[in-house]
PDB file of C-alpha atoms in Angstrom:
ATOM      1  CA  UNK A  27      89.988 118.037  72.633  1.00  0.00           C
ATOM      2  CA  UNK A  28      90.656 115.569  75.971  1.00  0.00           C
ATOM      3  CA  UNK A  29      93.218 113.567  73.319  1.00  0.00           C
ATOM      4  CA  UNK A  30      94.791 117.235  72.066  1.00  0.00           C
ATOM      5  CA  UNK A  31      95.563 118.459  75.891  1.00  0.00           C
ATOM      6  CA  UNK A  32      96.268 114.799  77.195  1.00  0.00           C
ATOM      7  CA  UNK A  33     100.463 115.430  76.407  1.00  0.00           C
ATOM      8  CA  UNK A  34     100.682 119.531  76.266  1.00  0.00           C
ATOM      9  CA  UNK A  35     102.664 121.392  78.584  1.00  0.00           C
ATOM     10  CA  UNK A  36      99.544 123.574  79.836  1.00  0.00           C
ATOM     11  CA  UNK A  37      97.524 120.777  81.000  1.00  0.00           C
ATOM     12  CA  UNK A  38     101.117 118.959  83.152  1.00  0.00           C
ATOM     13  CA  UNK A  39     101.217 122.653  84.487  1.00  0.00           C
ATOM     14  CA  UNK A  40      97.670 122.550  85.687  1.00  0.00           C
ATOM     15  CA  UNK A  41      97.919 119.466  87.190  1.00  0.00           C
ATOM     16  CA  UNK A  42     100.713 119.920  89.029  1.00  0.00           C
ATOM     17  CA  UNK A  43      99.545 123.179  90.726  1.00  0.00           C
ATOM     18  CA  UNK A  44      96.660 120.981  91.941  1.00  0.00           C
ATOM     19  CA  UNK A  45      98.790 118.593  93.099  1.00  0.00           C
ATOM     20  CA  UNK A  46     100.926 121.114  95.214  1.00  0.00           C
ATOM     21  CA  UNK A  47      97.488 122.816  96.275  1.00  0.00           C
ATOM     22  CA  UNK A  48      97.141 119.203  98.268  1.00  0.00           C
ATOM     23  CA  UNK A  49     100.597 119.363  99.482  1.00  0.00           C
ATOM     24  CA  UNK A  50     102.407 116.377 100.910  1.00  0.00           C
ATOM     25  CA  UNK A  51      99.133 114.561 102.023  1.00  0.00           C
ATOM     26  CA  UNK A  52      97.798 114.618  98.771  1.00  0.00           C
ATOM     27  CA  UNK A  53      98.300 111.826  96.193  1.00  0.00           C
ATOM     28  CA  UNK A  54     100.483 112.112  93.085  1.00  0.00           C
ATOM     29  CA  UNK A  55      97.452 113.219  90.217  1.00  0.00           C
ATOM     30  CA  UNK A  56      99.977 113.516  87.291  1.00  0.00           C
ATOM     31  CA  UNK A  57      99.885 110.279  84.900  1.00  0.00           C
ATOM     32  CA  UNK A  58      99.996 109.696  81.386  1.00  0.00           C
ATOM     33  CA  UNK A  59      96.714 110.780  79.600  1.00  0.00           C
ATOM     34  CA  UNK A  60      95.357 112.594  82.481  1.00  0.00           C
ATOM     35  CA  UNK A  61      93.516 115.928  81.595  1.00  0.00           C
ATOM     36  CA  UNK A  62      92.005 118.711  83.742  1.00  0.00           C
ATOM     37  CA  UNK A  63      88.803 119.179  82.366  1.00  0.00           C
ATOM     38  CA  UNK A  64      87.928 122.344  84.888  1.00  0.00           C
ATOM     39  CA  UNK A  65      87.468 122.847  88.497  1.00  0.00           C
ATOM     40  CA  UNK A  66      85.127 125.155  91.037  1.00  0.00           C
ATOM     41  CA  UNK A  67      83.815 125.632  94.593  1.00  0.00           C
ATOM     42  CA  UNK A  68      80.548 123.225  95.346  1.00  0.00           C
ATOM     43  CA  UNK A  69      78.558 123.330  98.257  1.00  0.00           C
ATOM     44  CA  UNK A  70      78.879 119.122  99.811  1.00  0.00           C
ATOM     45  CA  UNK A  71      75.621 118.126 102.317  1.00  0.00           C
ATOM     46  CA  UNK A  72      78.189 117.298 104.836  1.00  0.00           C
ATOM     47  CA  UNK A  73      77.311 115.471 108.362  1.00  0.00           C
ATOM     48  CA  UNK A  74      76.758 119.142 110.145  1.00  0.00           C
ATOM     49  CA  UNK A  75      76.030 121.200 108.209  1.00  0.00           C
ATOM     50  CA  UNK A  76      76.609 122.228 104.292  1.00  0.00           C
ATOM     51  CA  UNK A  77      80.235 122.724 103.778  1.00  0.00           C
ATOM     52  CA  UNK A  78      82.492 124.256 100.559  1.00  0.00           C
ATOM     53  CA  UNK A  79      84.841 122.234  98.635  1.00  0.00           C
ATOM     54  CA  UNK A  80      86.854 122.425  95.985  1.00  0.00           C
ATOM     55  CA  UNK A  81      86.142 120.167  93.211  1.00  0.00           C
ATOM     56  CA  UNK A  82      88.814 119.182  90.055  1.00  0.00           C
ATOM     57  CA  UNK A  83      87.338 117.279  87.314  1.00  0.00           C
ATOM     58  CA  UNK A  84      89.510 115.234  85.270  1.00  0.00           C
ATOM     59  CA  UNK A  85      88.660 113.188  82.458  1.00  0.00           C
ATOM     60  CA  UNK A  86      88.740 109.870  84.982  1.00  0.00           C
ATOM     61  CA  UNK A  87      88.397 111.270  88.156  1.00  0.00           C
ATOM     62  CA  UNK A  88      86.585 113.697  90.298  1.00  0.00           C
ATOM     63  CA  UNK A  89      88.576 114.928  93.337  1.00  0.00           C
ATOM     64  CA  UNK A  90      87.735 117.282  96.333  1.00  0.00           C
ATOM     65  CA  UNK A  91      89.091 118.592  99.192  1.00  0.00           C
ATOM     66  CA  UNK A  92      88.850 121.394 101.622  1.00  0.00           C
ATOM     67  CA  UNK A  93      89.447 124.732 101.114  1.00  0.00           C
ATOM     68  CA  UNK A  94      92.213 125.496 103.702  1.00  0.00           C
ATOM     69  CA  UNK A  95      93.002 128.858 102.052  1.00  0.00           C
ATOM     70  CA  UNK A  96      90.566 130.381  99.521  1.00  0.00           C
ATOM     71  CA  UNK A  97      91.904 129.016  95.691  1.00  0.00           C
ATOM     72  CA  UNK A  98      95.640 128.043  97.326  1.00  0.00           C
ATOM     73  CA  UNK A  99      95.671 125.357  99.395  1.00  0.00           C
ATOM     74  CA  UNK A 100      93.186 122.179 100.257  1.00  0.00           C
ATOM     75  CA  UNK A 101      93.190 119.017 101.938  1.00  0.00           C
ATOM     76  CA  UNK A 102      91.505 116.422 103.005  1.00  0.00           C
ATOM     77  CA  UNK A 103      92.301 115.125  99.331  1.00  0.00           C
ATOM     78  CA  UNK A 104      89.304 112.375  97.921  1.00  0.00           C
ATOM     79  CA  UNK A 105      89.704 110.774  94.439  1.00  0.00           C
ATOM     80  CA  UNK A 106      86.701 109.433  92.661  1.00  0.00           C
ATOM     81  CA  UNK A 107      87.285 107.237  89.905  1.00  0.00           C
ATOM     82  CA  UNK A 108      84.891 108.286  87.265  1.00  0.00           C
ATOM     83  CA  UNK A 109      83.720 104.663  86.289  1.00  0.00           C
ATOM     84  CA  UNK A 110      82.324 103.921  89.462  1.00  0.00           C
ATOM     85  CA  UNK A 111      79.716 107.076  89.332  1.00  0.00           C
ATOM     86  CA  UNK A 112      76.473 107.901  88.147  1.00  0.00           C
ATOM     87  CA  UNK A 113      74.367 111.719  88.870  1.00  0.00           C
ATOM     88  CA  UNK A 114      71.102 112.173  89.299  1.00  0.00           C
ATOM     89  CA  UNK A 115      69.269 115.578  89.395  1.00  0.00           C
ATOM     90  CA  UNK A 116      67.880 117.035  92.608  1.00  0.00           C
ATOM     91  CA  UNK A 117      64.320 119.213  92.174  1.00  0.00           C
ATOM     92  CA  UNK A 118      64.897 122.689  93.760  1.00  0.00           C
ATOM     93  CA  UNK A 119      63.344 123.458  97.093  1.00  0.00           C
ATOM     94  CA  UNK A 120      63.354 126.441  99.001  1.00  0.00           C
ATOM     95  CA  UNK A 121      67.072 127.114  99.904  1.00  0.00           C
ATOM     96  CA  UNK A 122      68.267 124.268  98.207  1.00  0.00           C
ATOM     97  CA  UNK A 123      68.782 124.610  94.654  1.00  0.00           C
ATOM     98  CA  UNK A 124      71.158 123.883  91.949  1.00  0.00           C
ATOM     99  CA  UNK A 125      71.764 120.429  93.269  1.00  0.00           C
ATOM    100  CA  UNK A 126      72.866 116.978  92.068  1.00  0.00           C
ATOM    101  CA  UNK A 127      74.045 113.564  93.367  1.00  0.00           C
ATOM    102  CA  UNK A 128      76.891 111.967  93.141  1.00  0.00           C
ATOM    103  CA  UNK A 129      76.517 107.827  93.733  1.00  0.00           C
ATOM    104  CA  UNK A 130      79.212 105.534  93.728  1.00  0.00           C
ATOM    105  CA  UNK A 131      79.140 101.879  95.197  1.00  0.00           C
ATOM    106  CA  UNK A 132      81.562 103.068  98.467  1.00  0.00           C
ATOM    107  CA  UNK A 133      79.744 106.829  98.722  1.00  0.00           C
ATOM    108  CA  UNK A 134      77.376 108.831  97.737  1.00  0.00           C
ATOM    109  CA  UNK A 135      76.174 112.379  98.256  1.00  0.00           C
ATOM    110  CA  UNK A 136      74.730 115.843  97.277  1.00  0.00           C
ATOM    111  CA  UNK A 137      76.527 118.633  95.885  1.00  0.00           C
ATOM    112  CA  UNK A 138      74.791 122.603  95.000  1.00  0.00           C
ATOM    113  CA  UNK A 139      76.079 124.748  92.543  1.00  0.00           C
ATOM    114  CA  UNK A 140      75.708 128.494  92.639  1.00  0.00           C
ATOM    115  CA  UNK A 141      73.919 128.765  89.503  1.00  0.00           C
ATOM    116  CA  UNK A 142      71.905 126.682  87.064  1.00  0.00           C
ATOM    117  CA  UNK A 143      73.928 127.336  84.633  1.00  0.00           C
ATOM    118  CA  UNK A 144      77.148 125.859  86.430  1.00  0.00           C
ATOM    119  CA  UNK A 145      74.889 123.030  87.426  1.00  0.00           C
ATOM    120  CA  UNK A 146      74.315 121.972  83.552  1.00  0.00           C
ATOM    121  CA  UNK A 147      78.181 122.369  82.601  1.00  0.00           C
ATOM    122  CA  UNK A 148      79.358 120.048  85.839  1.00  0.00           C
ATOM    123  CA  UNK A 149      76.820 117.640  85.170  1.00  0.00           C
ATOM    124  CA  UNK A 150      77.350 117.577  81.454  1.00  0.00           C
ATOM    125  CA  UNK A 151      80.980 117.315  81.771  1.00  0.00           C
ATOM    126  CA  UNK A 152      80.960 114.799  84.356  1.00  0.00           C
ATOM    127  CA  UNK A 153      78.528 112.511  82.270  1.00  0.00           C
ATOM    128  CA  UNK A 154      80.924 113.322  78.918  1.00  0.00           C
ATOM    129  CA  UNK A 155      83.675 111.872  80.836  1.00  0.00           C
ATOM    130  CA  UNK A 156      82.055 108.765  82.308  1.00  0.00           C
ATOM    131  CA  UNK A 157      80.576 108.305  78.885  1.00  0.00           C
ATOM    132  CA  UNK A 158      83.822 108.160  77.048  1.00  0.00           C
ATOM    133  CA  UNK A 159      85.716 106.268  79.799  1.00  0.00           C
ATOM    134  CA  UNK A 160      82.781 103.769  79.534  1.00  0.00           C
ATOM    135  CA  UNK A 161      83.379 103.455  75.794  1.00  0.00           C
ATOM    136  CA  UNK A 162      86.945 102.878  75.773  1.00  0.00           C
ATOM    137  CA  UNK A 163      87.023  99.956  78.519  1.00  0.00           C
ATOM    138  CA  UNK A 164      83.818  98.358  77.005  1.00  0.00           C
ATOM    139  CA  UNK A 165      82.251  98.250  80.753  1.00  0.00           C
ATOM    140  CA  UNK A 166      78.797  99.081  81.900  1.00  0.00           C
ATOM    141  CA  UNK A 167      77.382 101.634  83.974  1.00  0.00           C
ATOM    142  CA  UNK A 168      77.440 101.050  87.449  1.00  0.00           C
ATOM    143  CA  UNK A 169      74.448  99.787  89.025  1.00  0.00           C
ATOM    144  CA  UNK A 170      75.586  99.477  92.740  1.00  0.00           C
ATOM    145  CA  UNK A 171      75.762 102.870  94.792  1.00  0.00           C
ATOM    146  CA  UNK A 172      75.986 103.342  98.704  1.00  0.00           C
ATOM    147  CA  UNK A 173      72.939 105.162 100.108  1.00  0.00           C
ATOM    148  CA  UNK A 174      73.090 108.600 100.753  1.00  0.00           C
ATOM    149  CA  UNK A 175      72.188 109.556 104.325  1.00  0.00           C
ATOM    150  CA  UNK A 176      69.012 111.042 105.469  1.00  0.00           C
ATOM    151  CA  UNK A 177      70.047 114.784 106.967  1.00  0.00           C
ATOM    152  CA  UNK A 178      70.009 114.942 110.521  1.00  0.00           C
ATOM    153  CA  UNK A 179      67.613 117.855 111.193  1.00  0.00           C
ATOM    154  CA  UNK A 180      65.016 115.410 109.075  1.00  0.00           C
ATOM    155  CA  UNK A 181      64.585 112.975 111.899  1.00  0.00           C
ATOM    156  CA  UNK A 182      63.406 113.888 115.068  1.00  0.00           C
ATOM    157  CA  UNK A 183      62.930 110.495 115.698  1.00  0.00           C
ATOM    158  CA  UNK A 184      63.843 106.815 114.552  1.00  0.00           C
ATOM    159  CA  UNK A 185      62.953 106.391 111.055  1.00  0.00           C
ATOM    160  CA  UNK A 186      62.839 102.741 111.375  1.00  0.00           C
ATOM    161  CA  UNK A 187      60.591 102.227 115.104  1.00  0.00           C
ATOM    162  CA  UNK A 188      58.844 105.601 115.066  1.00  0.00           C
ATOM    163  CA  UNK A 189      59.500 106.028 119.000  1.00  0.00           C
ATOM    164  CA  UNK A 190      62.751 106.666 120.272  1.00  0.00           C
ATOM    165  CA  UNK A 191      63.382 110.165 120.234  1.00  0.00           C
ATOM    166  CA  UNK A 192      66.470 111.765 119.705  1.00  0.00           C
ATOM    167  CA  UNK A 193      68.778 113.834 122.040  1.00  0.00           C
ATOM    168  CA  UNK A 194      72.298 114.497 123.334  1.00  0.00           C
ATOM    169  CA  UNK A 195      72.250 110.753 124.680  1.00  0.00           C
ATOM    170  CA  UNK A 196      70.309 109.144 122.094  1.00  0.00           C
ATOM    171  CA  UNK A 197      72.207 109.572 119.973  1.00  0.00           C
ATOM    172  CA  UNK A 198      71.125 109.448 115.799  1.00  0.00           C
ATOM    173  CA  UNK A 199      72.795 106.557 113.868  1.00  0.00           C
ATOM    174  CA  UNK A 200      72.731 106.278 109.668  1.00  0.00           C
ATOM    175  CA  UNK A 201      72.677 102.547 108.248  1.00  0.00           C
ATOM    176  CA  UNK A 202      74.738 102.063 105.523  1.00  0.00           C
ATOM    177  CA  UNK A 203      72.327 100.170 103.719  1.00  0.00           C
ATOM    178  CA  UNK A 204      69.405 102.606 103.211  1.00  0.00           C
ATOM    179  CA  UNK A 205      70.705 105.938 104.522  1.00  0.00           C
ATOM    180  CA  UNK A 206      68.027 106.441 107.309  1.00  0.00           C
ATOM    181  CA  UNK A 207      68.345 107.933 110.389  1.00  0.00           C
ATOM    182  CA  UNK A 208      67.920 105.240 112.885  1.00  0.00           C
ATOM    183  CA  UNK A 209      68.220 104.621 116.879  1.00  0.00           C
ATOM    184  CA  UNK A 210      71.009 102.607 118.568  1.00  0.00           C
ATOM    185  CA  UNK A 211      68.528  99.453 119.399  1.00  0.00           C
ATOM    186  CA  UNK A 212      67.298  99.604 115.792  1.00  0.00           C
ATOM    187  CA  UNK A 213      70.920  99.169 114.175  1.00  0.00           C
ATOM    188  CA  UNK A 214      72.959  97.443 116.600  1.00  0.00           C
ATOM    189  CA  UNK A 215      73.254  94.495 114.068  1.00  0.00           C
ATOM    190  CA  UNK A 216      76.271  94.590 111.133  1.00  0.00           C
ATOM    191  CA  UNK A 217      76.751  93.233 107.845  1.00  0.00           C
ATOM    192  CA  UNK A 218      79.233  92.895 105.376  1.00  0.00           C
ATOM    193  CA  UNK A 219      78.712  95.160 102.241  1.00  0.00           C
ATOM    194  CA  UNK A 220      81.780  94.683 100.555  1.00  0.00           C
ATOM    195  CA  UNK A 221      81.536  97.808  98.320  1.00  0.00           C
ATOM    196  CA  UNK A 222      81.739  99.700 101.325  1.00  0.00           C
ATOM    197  CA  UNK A 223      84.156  98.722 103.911  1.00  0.00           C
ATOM    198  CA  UNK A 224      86.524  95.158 104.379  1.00  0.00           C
ATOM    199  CA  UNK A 225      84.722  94.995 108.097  1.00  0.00           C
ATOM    200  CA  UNK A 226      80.923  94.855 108.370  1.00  0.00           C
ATOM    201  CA  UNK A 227      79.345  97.974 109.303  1.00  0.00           C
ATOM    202  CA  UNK A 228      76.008  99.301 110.992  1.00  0.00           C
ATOM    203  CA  UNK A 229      73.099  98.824 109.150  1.00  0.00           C
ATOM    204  CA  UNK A 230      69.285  98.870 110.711  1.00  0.00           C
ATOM    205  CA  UNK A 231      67.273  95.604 111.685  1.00  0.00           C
ATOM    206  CA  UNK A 232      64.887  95.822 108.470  1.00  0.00           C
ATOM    207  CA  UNK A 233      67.882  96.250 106.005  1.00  0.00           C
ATOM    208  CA  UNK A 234      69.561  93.025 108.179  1.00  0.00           C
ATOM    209  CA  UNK A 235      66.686  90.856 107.464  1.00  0.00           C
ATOM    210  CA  UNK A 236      66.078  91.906 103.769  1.00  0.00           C
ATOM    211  CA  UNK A 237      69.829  91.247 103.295  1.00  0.00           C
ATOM    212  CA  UNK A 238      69.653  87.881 105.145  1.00  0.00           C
ATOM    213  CA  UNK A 239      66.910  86.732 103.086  1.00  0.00           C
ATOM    214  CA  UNK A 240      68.361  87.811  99.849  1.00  0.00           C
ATOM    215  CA  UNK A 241      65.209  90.365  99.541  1.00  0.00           C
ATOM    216  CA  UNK A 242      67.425  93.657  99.554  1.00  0.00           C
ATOM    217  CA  UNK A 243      66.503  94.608  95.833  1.00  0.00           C
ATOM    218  CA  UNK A 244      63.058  94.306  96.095  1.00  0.00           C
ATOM    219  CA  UNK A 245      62.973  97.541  98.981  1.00  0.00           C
ATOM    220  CA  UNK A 246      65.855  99.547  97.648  1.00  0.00           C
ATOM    221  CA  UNK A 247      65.007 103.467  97.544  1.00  0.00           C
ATOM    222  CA  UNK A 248      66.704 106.020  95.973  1.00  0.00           C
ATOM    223  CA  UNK A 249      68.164 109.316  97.613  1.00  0.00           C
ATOM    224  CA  UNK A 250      65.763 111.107  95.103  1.00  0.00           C
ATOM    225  CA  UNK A 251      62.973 109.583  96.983  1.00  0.00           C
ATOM    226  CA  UNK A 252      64.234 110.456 100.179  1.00  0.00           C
ATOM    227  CA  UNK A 253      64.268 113.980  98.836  1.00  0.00           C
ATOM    228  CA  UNK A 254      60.608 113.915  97.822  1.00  0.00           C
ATOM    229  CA  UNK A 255      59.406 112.675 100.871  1.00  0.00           C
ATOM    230  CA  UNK A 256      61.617 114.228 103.861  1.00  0.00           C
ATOM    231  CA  UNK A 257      60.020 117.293 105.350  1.00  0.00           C
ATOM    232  CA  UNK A 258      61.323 120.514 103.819  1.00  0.00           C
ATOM    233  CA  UNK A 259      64.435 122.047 105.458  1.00  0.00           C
ATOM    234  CA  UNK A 260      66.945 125.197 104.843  1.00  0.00           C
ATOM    235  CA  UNK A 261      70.215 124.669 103.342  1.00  0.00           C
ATOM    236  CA  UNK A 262      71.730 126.143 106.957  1.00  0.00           C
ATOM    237  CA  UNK A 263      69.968 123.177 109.114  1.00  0.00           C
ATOM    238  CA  UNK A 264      70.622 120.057 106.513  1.00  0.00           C
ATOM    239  CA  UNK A 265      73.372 117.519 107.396  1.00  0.00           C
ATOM    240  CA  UNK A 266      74.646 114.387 105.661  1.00  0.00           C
ATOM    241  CA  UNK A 267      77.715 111.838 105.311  1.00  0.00           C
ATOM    242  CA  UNK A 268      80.586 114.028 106.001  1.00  0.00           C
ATOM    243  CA  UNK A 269      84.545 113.562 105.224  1.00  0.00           C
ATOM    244  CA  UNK A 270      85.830 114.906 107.760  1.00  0.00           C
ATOM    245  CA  UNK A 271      84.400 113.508 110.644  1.00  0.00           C
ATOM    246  CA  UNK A 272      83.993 110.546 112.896  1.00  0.00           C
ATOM    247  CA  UNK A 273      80.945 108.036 110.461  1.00  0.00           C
ATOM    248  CA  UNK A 274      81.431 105.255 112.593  1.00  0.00           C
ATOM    249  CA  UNK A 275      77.791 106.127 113.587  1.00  0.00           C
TER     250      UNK A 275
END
């Protein structure tokens, strides 16, 4: 079906009203082969608090943006390439249901659906499409994905010391390593993860000296995991990685 709508006039058509949803900021989405496979509003775990976006899947990339005016106009535009991700289920829990990651080595983070039923079809469409693109480049599933950060509202204090409290001056941090929430004195160190930025970025003192010593693997934990273990929390008061704010912390 992908190959049959790949040249037709309905699918360039669709394609370029996305495009001109994005407007000038927006990159050029129309290339040779390129198919919408569908699109739809998802709720994003976003620094703050949960935030809508519109979501276009194509049959090698995901993009989002945000909704400026309701189905007309986004920005903010973000292009996934397909290759580089891999979804995981998230359990339902109180307010937060219908939910899914998506990893990639540079990001990674949680998305709801409205239904369980529009769950299924995003996730089995998205894992159709990295399936076939897998199978026509020969390449293996990526096994490299940034962390994706602790919510806010599930740290009261540092994850990493267990002392330092946080408030309006101390202020929370996220290492880029492991996704925790961490205090300033506990992360003040850097490191180069290459998958993630050309510069080194924050990361906490036990993820620097597992990465100095080569003995990173051995401690990695999954987002799923986080999600097990963090106290329970409404969908209104959960925060995460956001893309349209300041990350620098």
């Amino acid at each position: 079906m992908v190959d049959r709508l790949a040249n037709s006039e309905a699918n360039t058509r669709r394609i370029s009203i996305v495009e001109n949803c994005f407007g000038a900021a927006g990159q050029p989405l129309t290339i040779p082969g390129r198919v919408l496979i569908g699109e739809g509003v998802l709720t994003k775990l976003c620094r703050k608090k949960p935030k809508a976006r519109q979501f276009f899947l194509f049959n090698d990339i995901l993009v989002y943006g945000n909704i400026v005016i309701q189905k007309k106009k986004y920005n903010k535009q973000h292009i996934i390439p397909l290759e580089n991700v891999t979804i995981d289920s998230i359990q339902d829990e109180g307010d937060l249901r219908n939910g899914w990651l998506i990893k990639t080595p540079t990001k990674s983070f949680a998305v709801y659906a409205a239904t369980a039923t529009e769950k299924s079809e995003w996730m089995n469409h998205i894992n159709k499409c990295v399936s076939d693109l897998l199978s026509k480049s020969g390449k293996t599933p990526s096994n490299e994905h940034a962390a994706v950060w602790v919510p806010d509202s599930e740290a009261t204090v540092c994850m990493r010391c267990q002392k330092a409290k946080f408030t309006p001056v101390n202020r929370r941090h996220h290492c880029r390593k492991c996704g925790f929430v961490v205090c300033g004195p506990c992360s003040e160190k850097r490191f180069l993860l290459p998958s993630q930025s050309s510069k080194p970025v924050r990361i906490c003192d036990f993820c620097y000296d597992l990465l100095s010593t080569g003995e990173m693997t051995a401690c990695q934990s999954t987002r799923s995991d986080c999600y097990s273990q963090s106290p329970k929390s409404s969908l209104n008061d959960v925060s995460d990685d956001d893309d349209d704010e300041d990350s620098s912390d």
